[in-house]
Amino acid sequence: MQVCDLYENLKDDVQRYARSIAKHAYEADDLVQDAFMKAIKEPNLAALPLHKQKAWFFRVVKNRMIDISRREKRLVSWEDDLDIAELPVSSRNIEMTEWLARLPQSQSNIVFKRFWLGMSSQEIGEQLGMPAATVRYKLQTAIKKLRKLWEEDMK
């Protein structure tokens, strides 16, 4: 059984489940796509019984949704701390550019790729040749430094 067979057999169930836990339909579509992309990399998945395949997909969709929720919470928390929304857009961009310039180049690069280009930690890691966990660690370190810079500027 190939991934295309898995898709035909399970897409409706996986889609329904994703829509039940996602906030928006487009988010559910992304969850389903991510799950089937991950299935491509799992050679033993096709050999499992149907009920175990379905459970595997549901677990992948649920875990991906948890990852997205965590990332959104961190992003919202970071944006709330900085009160960037109160600045005019051009001023915001200038100020953020100045803060990024005060970070080490490697951290500035990761922040830029994550928040301006919208890349995932996995994509950034692949591009920079490091594990996604290292990217997330460096991103969190950079955000802490940005908070400190912001606090210093607000004094």
PDB file of C-alpha atoms in Angstrom:
ATOM      1  CA  MET A   1       0.000   0.000   0.000  1.00  0.00           C
ATOM      2  CA  GLN A   2       1.370   3.411  -1.006  1.00  0.00           C
ATOM      3  CA  VAL A   3       0.805   6.847   0.524  1.00  0.00           C
ATOM      4  CA  CYS A   4      -1.684   7.597  -2.257  1.00  0.00           C
ATOM      5  CA  ASP A   5      -3.697   4.552  -1.131  1.00  0.00           C
ATOM      6  CA  LEU A   6      -3.500   5.753   2.470  1.00  0.00           C
ATOM      7  CA  TYR A   7      -4.716   9.134   1.305  1.00  0.00           C
ATOM      8  CA  GLU A   8      -7.694   7.674  -0.528  1.00  0.00           C
ATOM      9  CA  ASN A   9      -8.637   5.439   2.409  1.00  0.00           C
ATOM     10  CA  LEU A  10      -8.149   7.926   5.243  1.00  0.00           C
ATOM     11  CA  LYS A  11      -8.416  11.475   3.880  1.00  0.00           C
ATOM     12  CA  ASP A  12     -12.066  11.974   4.889  1.00  0.00           C
ATOM     13  CA  ASP A  13     -11.554  10.747   8.457  1.00  0.00           C
ATOM     14  CA  VAL A  14      -8.325  12.696   8.906  1.00  0.00           C
ATOM     15  CA  GLN A  15      -9.906  15.824   7.401  1.00  0.00           C
ATOM     16  CA  ARG A  16     -12.937  15.582   9.719  1.00  0.00           C
ATOM     17  CA  TYR A  17     -10.705  15.139  12.746  1.00  0.00           C
ATOM     18  CA  ALA A  18      -8.462  18.048  11.734  1.00  0.00           C
ATOM     19  CA  ARG A  19     -11.471  20.321  11.241  1.00  0.00           C
ATOM     20  CA  SER A  20     -12.779  19.349  14.671  1.00  0.00           C
ATOM     21  CA  ILE A  21      -9.607  20.544  16.430  1.00  0.00           C
ATOM     22  CA  ALA A  22      -8.500  23.434  14.188  1.00  0.00           C
ATOM     23  CA  LYS A  23      -9.779  26.987  14.462  1.00  0.00           C
ATOM     24  CA  HIS A  24     -10.089  27.500  10.708  1.00  0.00           C
ATOM     25  CA  ALA A  25     -10.633  25.298   7.658  1.00  0.00           C
ATOM     26  CA  TYR A  26      -7.350  26.401   6.099  1.00  0.00           C
ATOM     27  CA  GLU A  27      -5.552  25.418   9.309  1.00  0.00           C
ATOM     28  CA  ALA A  28      -7.177  21.972   9.151  1.00  0.00           C
ATOM     29  CA  ASP A  29      -6.069  21.607   5.527  1.00  0.00           C
ATOM     30  CA  ASP A  30      -2.494  22.415   6.573  1.00  0.00           C
ATOM     31  CA  LEU A  31      -2.668  19.835   9.367  1.00  0.00           C
ATOM     32  CA  VAL A  32      -3.851  17.154   6.937  1.00  0.00           C
ATOM     33  CA  GLN A  33      -1.157  18.078   4.434  1.00  0.00           C
ATOM     34  CA  ASP A  34       1.529  17.963   7.138  1.00  0.00           C
ATOM     35  CA  ALA A  35       0.308  14.540   8.293  1.00  0.00           C
ATOM     36  CA  PHE A  36       0.404  13.053   4.809  1.00  0.00           C
ATOM     37  CA  MET A  37       3.810  14.623   4.140  1.00  0.00           C
ATOM     38  CA  LYS A  38       5.053  12.945   7.305  1.00  0.00           C
ATOM     39  CA  ALA A  39       3.466   9.667   6.156  1.00  0.00           C
ATOM     40  CA  ILE A  40       5.682   9.736   3.066  1.00  0.00           C
ATOM     41  CA  LYS A  41       8.696   9.450   5.384  1.00  0.00           C
ATOM     42  CA  GLU A  42       7.222   6.500   7.333  1.00  0.00           C
ATOM     43  CA  PRO A  43       7.873   3.352   5.262  1.00  0.00           C
ATOM     44  CA  ASN A  44       6.315   0.964   7.811  1.00  0.00           C
ATOM     45  CA  LEU A  45       3.033   2.855   8.084  1.00  0.00           C
ATOM     46  CA  ALA A  46       1.494   1.177   5.047  1.00  0.00           C
ATOM     47  CA  ALA A  47       2.015  -2.275   6.568  1.00  0.00           C
ATOM     48  CA  LEU A  48      -0.045  -1.472   9.678  1.00  0.00           C
ATOM     49  CA  PRO A  49      -3.724  -2.403   9.981  1.00  0.00           C
ATOM     50  CA  LEU A  50      -6.187   0.324   9.002  1.00  0.00           C
ATOM     51  CA  HIS A  51      -7.190   1.198  12.579  1.00  0.00           C
ATOM     52  CA  LYS A  52      -3.529   1.712  13.549  1.00  0.00           C
ATOM     53  CA  GLN A  53      -2.923   3.848  10.465  1.00  0.00           C
ATOM     54  CA  LYS A  54      -5.884   6.011  11.400  1.00  0.00           C
ATOM     55  CA  ALA A  55      -4.629   6.313  14.994  1.00  0.00           C
ATOM     56  CA  TRP A  56      -1.187   7.295  13.692  1.00  0.00           C
ATOM     57  CA  PHE A  57      -2.670  10.057  11.515  1.00  0.00           C
ATOM     58  CA  PHE A  58      -4.873  11.360  14.322  1.00  0.00           C
ATOM     59  CA  ARG A  59      -1.874  11.486  16.671  1.00  0.00           C
ATOM     60  CA  VAL A  60       0.239  13.333  14.081  1.00  0.00           C
ATOM     61  CA  VAL A  61      -2.558  15.863  13.433  1.00  0.00           C
ATOM     62  CA  LYS A  62      -3.126  16.398  17.170  1.00  0.00           C
ATOM     63  CA  ASN A  63       0.600  16.833  17.905  1.00  0.00           C
ATOM     64  CA  ARG A  64       1.011  19.256  15.003  1.00  0.00           C
ATOM     65  CA  MET A  65      -1.943  21.290  16.301  1.00  0.00           C
ATOM     66  CA  ILE A  66      -0.324  21.403  19.743  1.00  0.00           C
ATOM     67  CA  ASP A  67       2.937  22.621  18.164  1.00  0.00           C
ATOM     68  CA  ILE A  68       1.077  25.366  16.298  1.00  0.00           C
ATOM     69  CA  SER A  69      -0.788  26.439  19.438  1.00  0.00           C
ATOM     70  CA  ARG A  70       2.435  26.650  21.439  1.00  0.00           C
ATOM     71  CA  ARG A  71       4.109  28.695  18.736  1.00  0.00           C
ATOM     72  CA  GLU A  72       1.152  31.096  18.555  1.00  0.00           C
ATOM     73  CA  LYS A  73       1.187  31.551  22.340  1.00  0.00           C
ATOM     74  CA  ARG A  74       4.900  32.380  22.316  1.00  0.00           C
ATOM     75  CA  LEU A  75       4.482  34.765  19.403  1.00  0.00           C
ATOM     76  CA  VAL A  76       1.483  36.531  20.948  1.00  0.00           C
ATOM     77  CA  SER A  77       3.281  36.756  24.293  1.00  0.00           C
ATOM     78  CA  TRP A  78       6.358  38.219  22.641  1.00  0.00           C
ATOM     79  CA  GLU A  79       4.327  40.755  20.653  1.00  0.00           C
ATOM     80  CA  ASP A  80       2.337  41.723  23.761  1.00  0.00           C
ATOM     81  CA  ASP A  81       5.523  42.299  25.731  1.00  0.00           C
ATOM     82  CA  LEU A  82       6.938  44.577  23.069  1.00  0.00           C
ATOM     83  CA  ASP A  83       3.749  46.626  22.488  1.00  0.00           C
ATOM     84  CA  ILE A  84       4.761  46.933  18.850  1.00  0.00           C
ATOM     85  CA  ALA A  85       1.169  47.327  17.700  1.00  0.00           C
ATOM     86  CA  GLU A  86       1.091  50.828  19.166  1.00  0.00           C
ATOM     87  CA  LEU A  87       3.804  52.052  16.825  1.00  0.00           C
ATOM     88  CA  PRO A  88       3.059  53.213  13.275  1.00  0.00           C
ATOM     89  CA  VAL A  89       4.001  50.544  10.726  1.00  0.00           C
ATOM     90  CA  SER A  90       7.023  52.366   9.273  1.00  0.00           C
ATOM     91  CA  SER A  91       8.266  53.232  12.750  1.00  0.00           C
ATOM     92  CA  ARG A  92       7.750  49.622  13.850  1.00  0.00           C
ATOM     93  CA  ASN A  93       9.817  48.326  10.943  1.00  0.00           C
ATOM     94  CA  ILE A  94      12.612  50.811  11.591  1.00  0.00           C
ATOM     95  CA  GLU A  95      12.675  50.067  15.304  1.00  0.00           C
ATOM     96  CA  MET A  96      12.643  46.289  14.780  1.00  0.00           C
ATOM     97  CA  THR A  97      15.421  46.611  12.200  1.00  0.00           C
ATOM     98  CA  GLU A  98      17.485  48.562  14.733  1.00  0.00           C
ATOM     99  CA  TRP A  99      16.884  45.943  17.433  1.00  0.00           C
ATOM    100  CA  LEU A 100      17.738  43.104  15.047  1.00  0.00           C
ATOM    101  CA  ALA A 101      20.955  44.884  14.082  1.00  0.00           C
ATOM    102  CA  ARG A 102      21.960  44.824  17.761  1.00  0.00           C
ATOM    103  CA  LEU A 103      21.673  41.018  17.896  1.00  0.00           C
ATOM    104  CA  PRO A 104      24.465  38.677  16.790  1.00  0.00           C
ATOM    105  CA  GLN A 105      24.155  37.966  13.062  1.00  0.00           C
ATOM    106  CA  SER A 106      23.191  34.310  13.565  1.00  0.00           C
ATOM    107  CA  GLN A 107      20.314  35.223  15.910  1.00  0.00           C
ATOM    108  CA  SER A 108      19.171  38.124  13.761  1.00  0.00           C
ATOM    109  CA  ASN A 109      19.094  35.827  10.740  1.00  0.00           C
ATOM    110  CA  ILE A 110      16.939  33.242  12.552  1.00  0.00           C
ATOM    111  CA  VAL A 111      14.482  35.881  13.840  1.00  0.00           C
ATOM    112  CA  PHE A 112      14.196  37.373  10.360  1.00  0.00           C
ATOM    113  CA  LYS A 113      13.564  34.012   8.703  1.00  0.00           C
ATOM    114  CA  ARG A 114      11.016  32.986  11.335  1.00  0.00           C
ATOM    115  CA  PHE A 115       8.967  36.167  11.721  1.00  0.00           C
ATOM    116  CA  TRP A 116       9.434  38.019   8.427  1.00  0.00           C
ATOM    117  CA  LEU A 117       9.683  35.098   6.037  1.00  0.00           C
ATOM    118  CA  GLY A 118       7.390  32.828   8.063  1.00  0.00           C
ATOM    119  CA  MET A 119       9.715  29.850   7.863  1.00  0.00           C
ATOM    120  CA  SER A 120       9.340  26.980  10.346  1.00  0.00           C
ATOM    121  CA  SER A 121      12.185  25.956  12.637  1.00  0.00           C
ATOM    122  CA  GLN A 122      12.528  22.797  10.541  1.00  0.00           C
ATOM    123  CA  GLU A 123      12.936  24.830   7.323  1.00  0.00           C
ATOM    124  CA  ILE A 124      15.410  27.218   8.956  1.00  0.00           C
ATOM    125  CA  GLY A 125      17.381  24.295  10.363  1.00  0.00           C
ATOM    126  CA  GLU A 126      17.578  22.605   6.979  1.00  0.00           C
ATOM    127  CA  GLN A 127      18.740  25.841   5.386  1.00  0.00           C
ATOM    128  CA  LEU A 128      21.350  26.552   8.074  1.00  0.00           C
ATOM    129  CA  GLY A 129      22.426  22.937   8.586  1.00  0.00           C
ATOM    130  CA  MET A 130      21.344  22.594  12.214  1.00  0.00           C
ATOM    131  CA  PRO A 131      18.624  20.677  14.067  1.00  0.00           C
ATOM    132  CA  ALA A 132      15.213  22.333  14.413  1.00  0.00           C
ATOM    133  CA  ALA A 133      15.565  22.157  18.213  1.00  0.00           C
ATOM    134  CA  THR A 134      18.740  24.258  18.009  1.00  0.00           C
ATOM    135  CA  VAL A 135      16.918  26.793  15.846  1.00  0.00           C
ATOM    136  CA  ARG A 136      14.110  27.026  18.424  1.00  0.00           C
ATOM    137  CA  TYR A 137      16.631  27.445  21.248  1.00  0.00           C
ATOM    138  CA  LYS A 138      18.487  30.203  19.394  1.00  0.00           C
ATOM    139  CA  LEU A 139      15.169  31.862  18.545  1.00  0.00           C
ATOM    140  CA  GLN A 140      14.101  31.885  22.197  1.00  0.00           C
ATOM    141  CA  THR A 141      17.502  33.280  23.210  1.00  0.00           C
ATOM    142  CA  ALA A 142      17.159  36.011  20.580  1.00  0.00           C
ATOM    143  CA  ILE A 143      13.645  36.879  21.760  1.00  0.00           C
ATOM    144  CA  LYS A 144      14.918  37.223  25.340  1.00  0.00           C
ATOM    145  CA  LYS A 145      17.641  39.586  24.113  1.00  0.00           C
ATOM    146  CA  LEU A 146      15.077  41.582  22.112  1.00  0.00           C
ATOM    147  CA  ARG A 147      12.885  41.900  25.215  1.00  0.00           C
ATOM    148  CA  LYS A 148      15.876  43.159  27.187  1.00  0.00           C
ATOM    149  CA  LEU A 149      16.735  45.677  24.445  1.00  0.00           C
ATOM    150  CA  TRP A 150      13.130  46.836  24.335  1.00  0.00           C
ATOM    151  CA  GLU A 151      13.034  47.280  28.123  1.00  0.00           C
ATOM    152  CA  GLU A 152      16.274  49.288  28.015  1.00  0.00           C
ATOM    153  CA  ASP A 153      14.902  51.517  25.257  1.00  0.00           C
ATOM    154  CA  MET A 154      11.670  52.109  27.184  1.00  0.00           C
ATOM    155  CA  LYS A 155      13.501  53.351  30.301  1.00  0.00           C
TER     156      LYS A 155
END
